Amino acid sequence: MRGIMEPAQQKHIVLGITGGIAAYKAAELARLLMKQGVGVQVAMTEAACHFITPATMQALTGRPVLINQWDAAENGMAHIAMGRAADAIVIAPATADFIAKLALGLADDLLSTMCLARDCQLLVAPAMNRQMWGNAATQRNVAQLARDGVDILGPVSGVQACGEEGMGRMLETEELAREVVVFLQSRSSVGRASARQGDVGLKPDLQNLSGVKMIITAGPTYEAIDAVRGITNRSSGKMGYAVAQAAQELGAEVTLISGPTALHKPHGVQAVDVISAAQMFDAVQQRVPAADIFIGVAAVADYRVAQASAQKIKKSDGNLILELLPNPDILAYVASLPQPPFCVGFAAESENLREYATAKRKAKNIPLLAANLAQQAIGADENELILFDDAGEHVLPRADKLTLARALLQHVAKLYKDRL
Ligand code: C5P
């Protein structure tokens, strides 16, 4: 079968490496991409050569590494042409300095010249210290790149090379490789889902959800008490975002309606950011008539404050009594529509998992419910799911959340198709 990626060896990227400590991860990134059949031409800044040697990158990719613009001039600008011929230029890691150059359109070395002279999409994976990332100048430059149509992959929050913790870590190499592959696939002229079969090393028995419209809710909701305080649920959004990515990988047209999280949106999904349950409900109501599948992963707050105060409530010695009103059950609403999409719910329980999950599936009248133990799942990178449907239960053993999401989506796709 011919996939969206034409024979994978026909896809080429320029991997641009700039001078930050995360440069050492570029070696692994190149290796992962090549394993997926992507041709990788490395271009490095002079500063990057202090962190990882061109010899390493050349040995891994089997191609001379491009560094010096004056070599390029001697070759009749052949190196710039190489950038033009690529399907994408991927800058990983991208330093604050290089991002600033890109935002200004400077071209004072080979890599920045290739970026300016390119005829393909630019994907940028920032990596820097949290204060450099938080600096207004960097934020302004990143926003400018986004406005210019550049794809910004990450960064994420975590421990940094300098020992500090915060936003600015480069996306993990596996995730980055996946983002690049998904991008290359989505750029092809032939149907997306089929491309994932074969050409880029994914399993050939994957279900295809090409063209299927899917709404996924994710993350917590936040219900304001006053101008600074609120009620929320503990939810990182990781599971919902993994489900969105897995659906997108199968070719679905994904709308991800997300409460506040610190995560970056998976490439290619349509993102709608909300804060409260009421906003999430609104966003779902507007879009659900067109949806084929609805997956509610969000940890929606069950209650909101009857009268949130616009100003901060001053502290006093007395008790503060808040009146809480129940929020609408978004999933139950969608499932009760006259022509509902195929509905999937999530349930996080702290005990009696099977009993509560079975009861919840029935109460919400949904064909499929994925249950997990809250204490194992919240914020963690790994989880374990039990799926409940008309046929009984299916255990998805402990794995990282993206692996679980992919397995869940296989099951969802199969049940969805069986119903058509
Ligand atoms: O009832 P409970 O909150 O445990 O149900 C969990 C499932 O219902 C999840 O799929 C969640 O996204 C969804 N839900 C919802 N709206 C609510 C509460 C839960 O969509 N108000």
Tab-separated table of C-alpha atoms and ligand atoms in Angstrom:
chain	number	residue	atom	x	y	z
A	1	MET	CA	0.000	0.000	0.000
A	2	ARG	CA	1.236	3.475	-0.805
A	3	GLY	CA	1.253	5.775	2.226
A	4	ILE	CA	1.117	9.498	2.765
A	5	MET	CA	4.744	9.565	3.074
A	6	GLU	CA	5.984	8.684	-0.317
A	7	PRO	CA	8.598	6.003	0.094
A	8	ALA	CA	10.067	7.316	3.331
A	9	GLN	CA	13.543	7.649	1.917
A	10	GLN	CA	12.135	10.379	-0.301
A	11	LYS	CA	11.475	12.606	2.744
A	12	HIS	CA	14.374	14.761	3.798
A	13	ILE	CA	14.882	17.235	6.541
A	14	VAL	CA	17.648	19.583	7.440
A	15	LEU	CA	18.348	19.139	11.132
A	16	GLY	CA	19.719	22.445	12.408
A	17	ILE	CA	21.657	22.252	15.670
A	18	THR	CA	22.394	25.413	17.629
A	19	GLY	CA	24.673	25.982	20.606
A	20	GLY	CA	22.981	24.789	23.767
A	21	ILE	CA	23.617	21.858	26.074
A	22	ALA	CA	20.614	19.985	24.627
A	23	ALA	CA	22.651	19.707	21.399
A	24	TYR	CA	23.835	16.313	22.577
A	25	LYS	CA	20.256	15.063	22.136
A	26	ALA	CA	20.362	15.919	18.435
A	27	ALA	CA	22.404	12.760	17.832
A	28	GLU	CA	19.592	10.597	19.165
A	29	LEU	CA	17.006	12.650	17.285
A	30	ALA	CA	18.844	12.123	13.988
A	31	ARG	CA	19.063	8.406	14.695
A	32	LEU	CA	15.344	8.091	15.508
A	33	LEU	CA	14.319	10.005	12.396
A	34	MET	CA	16.559	7.921	10.169
A	35	LYS	CA	15.099	4.774	11.704
A	36	GLN	CA	11.710	6.043	10.530
A	37	GLY	CA	13.041	6.388	7.000
A	38	VAL	CA	13.637	10.144	7.041
A	39	GLY	CA	16.781	11.455	5.301
A	40	VAL	CA	18.679	13.785	7.652
A	41	GLN	CA	21.128	16.474	6.556
A	42	VAL	CA	22.730	18.149	9.561
A	43	ALA	CA	23.636	21.839	9.639
A	44	MET	CA	25.286	23.229	12.778
A	45	THR	CA	26.152	26.660	14.080
A	46	GLU	CA	29.734	27.270	15.219
A	47	ALA	CA	28.479	27.379	18.815
A	48	ALA	CA	26.817	23.970	18.455
A	49	CYS	CA	30.212	22.461	17.613
A	50	HIS	CA	31.303	23.252	21.196
A	51	PHE	CA	28.579	20.937	22.505
A	52	ILE	CA	28.621	18.056	20.036
A	53	THR	CA	31.130	17.320	17.312
A	54	PRO	CA	30.302	17.431	13.607
A	55	ALA	CA	32.162	14.091	13.390
A	56	THR	CA	29.475	12.466	15.583
A	57	MET	CA	26.685	13.837	13.429
A	58	GLN	CA	28.468	12.930	10.211
A	59	ALA	CA	29.082	9.371	11.389
A	60	LEU	CA	25.421	8.958	12.351
A	61	THR	CA	23.898	10.460	9.219
A	62	GLY	CA	26.543	9.420	6.710
A	63	ARG	CA	26.590	12.945	5.266
A	64	PRO	CA	29.072	15.801	5.677
A	65	VAL	CA	27.805	18.331	8.207
A	66	LEU	CA	27.201	21.884	6.967
A	67	ILE	CA	28.648	24.618	9.162
A	68	ASN	CA	30.351	27.380	7.290
A	69	GLN	CA	28.509	29.735	4.957
A	70	TRP	CA	31.697	30.579	3.080
A	71	ASP	CA	32.143	26.913	2.106
A	72	ALA	CA	28.640	27.232	0.727
A	73	ALA	CA	29.595	30.271	-1.336
A	74	GLU	CA	32.458	28.366	-2.923
A	75	ASN	CA	30.040	25.639	-3.915
A	76	GLY	CA	27.799	28.032	-5.800
A	77	MET	CA	25.355	28.167	-2.861
A	78	ALA	CA	24.677	24.453	-3.174
A	79	HIS	CA	24.202	24.159	0.569
A	80	ILE	CA	21.455	26.725	0.608
A	81	ALA	CA	19.815	24.836	-2.215
A	82	MET	CA	19.936	21.786	0.018
A	83	GLY	CA	17.824	23.666	2.558
A	84	ARG	CA	15.394	24.598	-0.183
A	85	ALA	CA	15.035	21.026	-1.356
A	86	ALA	CA	14.180	19.733	2.130
A	87	ASP	CA	10.655	18.836	3.221
A	88	ALA	CA	11.282	20.692	6.479
A	89	ILE	CA	14.002	22.398	8.447
A	90	VAL	CA	13.967	21.296	12.077
A	91	ILE	CA	15.988	23.344	14.569
A	92	ALA	CA	16.681	21.205	17.649
A	93	PRO	CA	17.791	22.523	19.990
A	94	ALA	CA	16.961	26.143	19.206
A	95	THR	CA	18.677	28.576	21.568
A	96	ALA	CA	17.172	31.894	22.641
A	97	ASP	CA	19.829	33.580	20.512
A	98	PHE	CA	18.966	31.617	17.375
A	99	ILE	CA	15.229	32.167	17.919
A	100	ALA	CA	15.914	35.903	18.164
A	101	LYS	CA	17.816	35.741	14.860
A	102	LEU	CA	14.973	33.904	13.172
A	103	ALA	CA	12.427	36.401	14.499
A	104	LEU	CA	14.462	39.264	13.037
A	105	GLY	CA	15.256	37.478	9.780
A	106	LEU	CA	19.017	37.693	10.290
A	107	ALA	CA	21.248	35.572	8.074
A	108	ASP	CA	24.784	35.813	9.423
A	109	ASP	CA	25.698	32.132	9.340
A	110	LEU	CA	24.865	29.157	7.149
A	111	LEU	CA	21.981	27.792	9.215
A	112	SER	CA	20.189	31.115	9.618
A	113	THR	CA	20.730	31.797	5.902
A	114	MET	CA	19.198	28.413	5.049
A	115	CYS	CA	16.204	29.256	7.253
A	116	LEU	CA	15.703	32.613	5.585
A	117	ALA	CA	16.107	31.200	2.071
A	118	ARG	CA	13.939	28.139	2.683
A	119	ASP	CA	10.992	26.967	0.680
A	120	CYS	CA	9.628	24.549	3.289
A	121	GLN	CA	8.171	24.519	6.789
A	122	LEU	CA	10.375	25.462	9.733
A	123	LEU	CA	9.958	23.524	12.984
A	124	VAL	CA	11.709	24.899	16.031
A	125	ALA	CA	12.324	23.084	19.329
A	126	PRO	CA	13.393	25.679	21.907
A	127	ALA	CA	15.754	24.630	24.697
A	128	MET	CA	17.099	27.045	27.273
A	129	ASN	CA	17.267	28.041	30.886
A	130	ARG	CA	13.871	28.897	32.405
A	131	GLN	CA	14.743	32.569	32.862
A	132	MET	CA	15.875	32.923	29.281
A	133	TRP	CA	12.625	31.285	28.175
A	134	GLY	CA	10.548	33.512	30.460
A	135	ASN	CA	12.301	36.684	29.332
A	136	ALA	CA	9.926	39.068	27.567
A	137	ALA	CA	12.279	39.289	24.583
A	138	THR	CA	12.249	35.494	24.052
A	139	GLN	CA	8.494	35.331	24.474
A	140	ARG	CA	8.100	38.159	21.973
A	141	ASN	CA	10.399	36.385	19.501
A	142	VAL	CA	8.631	33.032	19.862
A	143	ALA	CA	5.252	34.727	19.382
A	144	GLN	CA	6.631	36.404	16.259
A	145	LEU	CA	7.797	33.063	14.868
A	146	ALA	CA	4.381	31.539	15.548
A	147	ARG	CA	2.764	34.472	13.718
A	148	ASP	CA	5.174	33.865	10.832
A	149	GLY	CA	3.832	30.308	10.551
A	150	VAL	CA	6.763	28.541	12.213
A	151	ASP	CA	5.868	25.439	14.225
A	152	ILE	CA	7.088	25.705	17.817
A	153	LEU	CA	7.616	22.269	19.381
A	154	GLY	CA	7.782	22.593	23.178
A	155	PRO	CA	9.545	23.449	25.359
A	156	VAL	CA	8.385	21.581	28.441
A	157	SER	CA	8.852	22.081	32.119
A	158	GLY	CA	11.348	19.995	34.078
A	159	VAL	CA	14.836	19.752	35.511
A	160	GLN	CA	17.361	21.799	33.542
A	161	ALA	CA	21.039	21.232	32.855
A	162	CYS	CA	21.902	24.086	35.214
A	163	GLY	CA	20.111	22.245	38.040
A	164	GLU	CA	17.157	24.621	38.136
A	165	GLU	CA	13.648	23.425	37.468
A	166	GLY	CA	11.178	25.129	35.176
A	167	MET	CA	10.007	25.770	31.655
A	168	GLY	CA	12.588	25.574	28.885
A	169	ARG	CA	13.570	21.909	28.608
A	170	MET	CA	13.624	20.623	25.048
A	171	LEU	CA	10.914	18.073	24.230
A	172	GLU	CA	12.142	14.533	24.765
A	173	THR	CA	13.810	13.257	21.603
A	174	GLU	CA	11.237	10.516	21.036
A	175	GLU	CA	8.418	13.011	21.222
A	176	LEU	CA	10.275	15.384	18.946
A	177	ALA	CA	10.892	12.628	16.389
A	178	ARG	CA	7.222	11.748	16.508
A	179	GLU	CA	6.201	15.374	15.954
A	180	VAL	CA	8.492	15.619	12.936
A	181	VAL	CA	7.226	12.364	11.449
A	182	VAL	CA	3.597	13.377	11.999
A	183	PHE	CA	4.368	16.695	10.331
A	184	LEU	CA	5.983	15.000	7.330
A	185	GLN	CA	3.033	12.663	7.020
A	186	SER	CA	0.440	15.414	7.262
A	187	ARG	CA	2.144	17.296	4.421
A	188	SER	CA	1.613	14.493	1.949
A	189	SER	CA	-1.017	14.567	-0.747
A	190	VAL	CA	-2.297	11.028	-0.166
A	191	GLY	CA	-4.612	10.187	2.803
A	192	ARG	CA	-2.949	10.599	6.168
A	193	ALA	CA	-3.818	7.436	8.018
A	194	SER	CA	-2.582	5.040	5.399
A	195	ALA	CA	0.830	6.703	5.439
A	196	ARG	CA	1.349	5.584	8.965
A	197	GLN	CA	1.172	2.053	7.777
A	198	GLY	CA	4.559	0.864	6.737
A	199	ASP	CA	6.497	3.860	5.539
A	200	VAL	CA	7.456	5.221	8.913
A	201	GLY	CA	7.710	2.006	10.815
A	202	LEU	CA	4.281	1.974	12.442
A	203	LYS	CA	2.306	-1.220	12.654
A	204	PRO	CA	0.605	-2.231	9.406
A	205	ASP	CA	-2.597	-3.361	11.179
A	206	LEU	CA	-3.452	0.108	12.463
A	207	GLN	CA	-7.047	1.216	12.215
A	208	ASN	CA	-7.568	4.168	9.958
A	209	LEU	CA	-9.619	7.112	11.244
A	210	SER	CA	-8.954	9.297	8.245
A	211	GLY	CA	-11.517	12.096	8.045
A	212	VAL	CA	-13.287	11.083	11.260
A	213	LYS	CA	-14.117	14.182	13.317
A	214	MET	CA	-13.246	13.793	16.938
A	215	ILE	CA	-13.671	16.018	19.991
A	216	ILE	CA	-11.472	15.322	22.990
A	217	THR	CA	-11.729	17.150	26.310
A	218	ALA	CA	-8.640	17.203	28.506
A	219	GLY	CA	-7.070	18.688	31.597
A	220	PRO	CA	-8.820	20.075	34.657
A	221	THR	CA	-11.341	22.906	34.808
A	222	TYR	CA	-10.889	25.846	37.149
A	223	GLU	CA	-13.862	27.390	38.910
A	224	ALA	CA	-13.171	30.870	40.267
A	225	ILE	CA	-14.041	31.718	43.885
A	226	ASP	CA	-12.769	35.275	43.541
A	227	ALA	CA	-10.165	37.172	41.565
A	228	VAL	CA	-7.289	34.983	42.785
A	229	ARG	CA	-8.748	31.797	44.266
A	230	GLY	CA	-10.484	28.887	42.705
A	231	ILE	CA	-11.559	25.233	42.885
A	232	THR	CA	-9.982	22.715	40.559
A	233	ASN	CA	-9.197	19.028	40.139
A	234	ARG	CA	-5.742	17.507	40.097
A	235	SER	CA	-5.138	16.731	36.449
A	236	SER	CA	-1.996	17.274	34.354
A	237	GLY	CA	-3.818	16.775	31.043
A	238	LYS	CA	-1.171	14.219	29.960
A	239	MET	CA	-3.674	11.422	29.244
A	240	GLY	CA	-6.053	13.636	27.258
A	241	TYR	CA	-3.200	15.094	25.199
A	242	ALA	CA	-1.831	11.595	24.539
A	243	VAL	CA	-5.308	10.512	23.367
A	244	ALA	CA	-5.438	13.560	21.063
A	245	GLN	CA	-2.035	12.705	19.598
A	246	ALA	CA	-2.924	9.043	19.119
A	247	ALA	CA	-6.171	10.017	17.346
A	248	GLN	CA	-4.333	12.474	15.141
A	249	GLU	CA	-1.792	9.786	14.237
A	250	LEU	CA	-4.643	7.632	12.931
A	251	GLY	CA	-5.756	10.444	10.647
A	252	ALA	CA	-8.682	11.778	12.682
A	253	GLU	CA	-9.528	15.479	12.577
A	254	VAL	CA	-9.052	16.259	16.232
A	255	THR	CA	-10.417	19.176	18.219
A	256	LEU	CA	-8.780	19.252	21.644
A	257	ILE	CA	-10.798	21.275	24.159
A	258	SER	CA	-8.475	21.745	27.095
A	259	GLY	CA	-8.623	23.247	30.540
A	260	PRO	CA	-5.478	24.882	31.946
A	261	THR	CA	-2.375	22.662	31.615
A	262	ALA	CA	1.363	23.198	31.197
A	263	LEU	CA	1.513	20.959	28.107
A	264	HIS	CA	2.110	21.892	24.506
A	265	LYS	CA	-0.582	20.868	22.047
A	266	PRO	CA	0.115	17.839	19.839
A	267	HIS	CA	0.991	18.851	16.297
A	268	GLY	CA	-1.939	19.163	13.920
A	269	VAL	CA	-4.813	19.192	16.387
A	270	GLN	CA	-7.246	22.080	16.538
A	271	ALA	CA	-6.844	23.476	20.037
A	272	VAL	CA	-9.530	25.272	22.037
A	273	ASP	CA	-8.413	26.570	25.432
A	274	VAL	CA	-10.983	26.975	28.187
A	275	ILE	CA	-10.828	27.564	31.923
A	276	SER	CA	-14.145	26.697	33.557
A	277	ALA	CA	-16.576	23.805	33.109
A	278	ALA	CA	-19.141	26.251	31.723
A	279	GLN	CA	-16.670	27.346	29.027
A	280	MET	CA	-15.805	23.720	28.256
A	281	PHE	CA	-19.510	22.897	27.994
A	282	ASP	CA	-20.036	25.858	25.632
A	283	ALA	CA	-17.078	24.849	23.452
A	284	VAL	CA	-18.364	21.253	23.258
A	285	GLN	CA	-21.954	22.307	22.501
A	286	GLN	CA	-20.814	24.505	19.619
A	287	ARG	CA	-18.756	21.771	17.990
A	288	VAL	CA	-20.472	18.497	18.863
A	289	PRO	CA	-23.064	18.499	16.034
A	290	ALA	CA	-20.230	17.832	13.581
A	291	ALA	CA	-18.418	15.230	15.695
A	292	ASP	CA	-18.288	11.492	14.950
A	293	ILE	CA	-16.509	10.535	18.168
A	294	PHE	CA	-16.422	12.305	21.557
A	295	ILE	CA	-13.844	11.326	24.165
A	296	GLY	CA	-14.202	12.997	27.566
A	297	VAL	CA	-10.847	12.779	29.313
A	298	ALA	CA	-11.155	16.089	31.173
A	299	ALA	CA	-11.384	16.085	34.939
A	300	VAL	CA	-14.307	18.495	34.988
A	301	ALA	CA	-14.950	20.139	38.365
A	302	ASP	CA	-18.235	18.824	39.682
A	303	TYR	CA	-19.183	22.140	41.296
A	304	ARG	CA	-18.793	25.850	40.679
A	305	VAL	CA	-19.193	28.722	43.109
A	306	ALA	CA	-22.709	30.191	42.978
A	307	GLN	CA	-21.459	33.766	43.114
A	308	ALA	CA	-17.794	34.218	42.360
A	309	SER	CA	-16.470	37.546	43.593
A	310	ALA	CA	-14.840	39.845	41.037
A	311	GLN	CA	-12.533	41.140	43.789
A	312	LYS	CA	-10.316	39.169	46.153
A	313	ILE	CA	-12.321	38.223	49.247
A	314	LYS	CA	-10.581	39.696	52.272
A	315	LYS	CA	-9.485	37.203	54.897
A	316	SER	CA	-11.290	37.337	58.248
A	317	ASP	CA	-11.254	35.224	61.402
A	318	GLY	CA	-14.765	33.891	60.781
A	319	ASN	CA	-15.805	30.950	58.637
A	320	LEU	CA	-16.305	31.537	54.949
A	321	ILE	CA	-19.273	29.694	53.531
A	322	LEU	CA	-19.395	29.144	49.787
A	323	GLU	CA	-22.485	27.960	47.982
A	324	LEU	CA	-21.578	25.452	45.280
A	325	LEU	CA	-23.776	24.631	42.312
A	326	PRO	CA	-23.406	21.412	40.308
A	327	ASN	CA	-21.753	21.796	36.902
A	328	PRO	CA	-23.359	20.231	33.835
A	329	ASP	CA	-22.121	16.723	33.071
A	330	ILE	CA	-20.697	17.348	29.600
A	331	LEU	CA	-20.240	13.693	28.668
A	332	ALA	CA	-23.739	12.731	29.842
A	333	TYR	CA	-25.143	15.657	27.843
A	334	VAL	CA	-23.342	14.579	24.655
A	335	ALA	CA	-24.375	10.938	25.128
A	336	SER	CA	-28.027	11.961	25.534
A	337	LEU	CA	-28.232	13.928	22.267
A	338	PRO	CA	-30.753	12.518	19.767
A	339	GLN	CA	-27.912	11.542	17.424
A	340	PRO	CA	-24.899	11.318	19.683
A	341	PRO	CA	-21.367	10.782	18.441
A	342	PHE	CA	-19.662	7.579	19.589
A	343	CYS	CA	-18.964	8.486	23.239
A	344	VAL	CA	-16.025	7.407	25.360
A	345	GLY	CA	-15.660	8.334	29.036
A	346	PHE	CA	-12.829	8.174	31.513
A	347	ALA	CA	-13.203	7.398	35.192
A	348	ALA	CA	-10.591	7.906	37.850
A	349	GLU	CA	-11.551	6.122	41.037
A	350	SER	CA	-9.666	5.746	44.296
A	351	GLU	CA	-11.306	2.398	45.201
A	352	ASN	CA	-13.807	-0.218	43.930
A	353	LEU	CA	-12.663	0.502	40.370
A	354	ARG	CA	-14.682	-2.176	38.569
A	355	GLU	CA	-17.917	-1.601	40.445
A	356	TYR	CA	-17.870	2.211	40.120
A	357	ALA	CA	-16.707	2.145	36.495
A	358	THR	CA	-19.450	-0.273	35.447
A	359	ALA	CA	-22.065	1.843	37.225
A	360	LYS	CA	-20.721	5.033	35.628
A	361	ARG	CA	-20.822	3.591	32.113
A	362	LYS	CA	-24.439	2.664	32.647
A	363	ALA	CA	-25.425	5.951	34.285
A	364	LYS	CA	-23.887	8.014	31.479
A	365	ASN	CA	-25.190	5.606	28.848
A	366	ILE	CA	-21.917	5.379	26.947
A	367	PRO	CA	-20.581	2.426	24.942
A	368	LEU	CA	-17.021	2.590	26.260
A	369	LEU	CA	-15.431	3.722	29.504
A	370	ALA	CA	-11.717	3.696	30.365
A	371	ALA	CA	-11.064	3.426	34.080
A	372	ASN	CA	-7.960	3.857	36.168
A	373	LEU	CA	-6.939	4.266	39.767
A	374	ALA	CA	-6.611	7.994	40.451
A	375	GLN	CA	-3.724	7.643	42.868
A	376	GLN	CA	-1.648	5.840	40.197
A	377	ALA	CA	-2.609	8.079	37.317
A	378	ILE	CA	-2.633	11.734	38.306
A	379	GLY	CA	0.416	13.592	36.992
A	380	ALA	CA	2.285	10.317	36.308
A	381	ASP	CA	3.824	9.485	32.938
A	382	GLU	CA	2.644	5.871	33.135
A	383	ASN	CA	-0.758	4.420	33.809
A	384	GLU	CA	-2.833	1.279	33.525
A	385	LEU	CA	-6.350	1.235	32.053
A	386	ILE	CA	-9.290	-1.117	32.151
A	387	LEU	CA	-11.746	-0.658	29.301
A	388	PHE	CA	-15.396	-1.483	29.926
A	389	ASP	CA	-17.749	-2.048	27.007
A	390	ASP	CA	-20.692	-4.278	26.042
A	391	ALA	CA	-18.327	-7.233	25.569
A	392	GLY	CA	-16.898	-6.969	29.073
A	393	GLU	CA	-13.590	-5.667	30.249
A	394	HIS	CA	-10.161	-5.375	28.611
A	395	VAL	CA	-7.013	-4.642	30.543
A	396	LEU	CA	-4.411	-2.360	28.964
A	397	PRO	CA	-1.321	-3.148	31.035
A	398	ARG	CA	0.939	-0.526	32.584
A	399	ALA	CA	2.683	1.598	29.967
A	400	ASP	CA	3.440	5.222	29.192
A	401	LYS	CA	0.337	7.278	28.498
A	402	LEU	CA	0.929	7.592	24.740
A	403	THR	CA	1.256	3.816	24.354
A	404	LEU	CA	-1.980	3.376	26.301
A	405	ALA	CA	-3.688	6.090	24.272
A	406	ARG	CA	-2.711	4.336	21.036
A	407	ALA	CA	-4.092	1.024	22.291
A	408	LEU	CA	-7.272	2.753	23.453
A	409	LEU	CA	-7.701	4.418	20.058
A	410	GLN	CA	-7.380	1.055	18.303
A	411	HIS	CA	-10.248	-0.210	20.432
A	412	VAL	CA	-12.310	2.961	19.925
A	413	ALA	CA	-11.797	2.815	16.156
A	414	LYS	CA	-12.850	-0.817	16.018
A	415	LEU	CA	-16.034	-0.294	18.061
A	416	TYR	CA	-16.853	2.880	16.118
A	417	LYS	CA	-16.545	1.058	12.795
A	418	ASP	CA	-18.532	-1.951	14.011
A	419	ARG	CA	-21.438	0.415	14.684
A	420	LEU	CA	-21.489	1.995	11.246
B	1	C5P	O1	-18.580	11.380	36.846
B	1	C5P	P1	-17.118	11.446	36.610
B	1	C5P	O2	-16.563	12.831	36.771
B	1	C5P	O3	-16.279	10.469	37.343
B	1	C5P	O4	-17.041	10.988	35.096
B	1	C5P	C1	-15.906	10.989	34.402
B	1	C5P	C2	-16.210	11.134	32.934
B	1	C5P	O5	-17.234	12.101	32.683
B	1	C5P	C3	-14.996	11.672	32.215
B	1	C5P	O6	-15.036	11.160	30.913
B	1	C5P	C4	-15.237	13.168	32.251
B	1	C5P	O7	-14.528	13.836	31.230
B	1	C5P	C5	-16.734	13.268	32.086
B	1	C5P	N1	-17.346	14.421	32.756
B	1	C5P	C6	-17.871	15.445	32.023
B	1	C5P	N2	-18.490	16.507	32.658
B	1	C5P	C7	-18.568	16.541	34.004
B	1	C5P	C8	-18.028	15.494	34.763
B	1	C5P	C9	-17.421	14.460	34.107
B	1	C5P	O8	-17.784	15.417	30.796
B	1	C5P	N3	-19.167	17.571	34.576
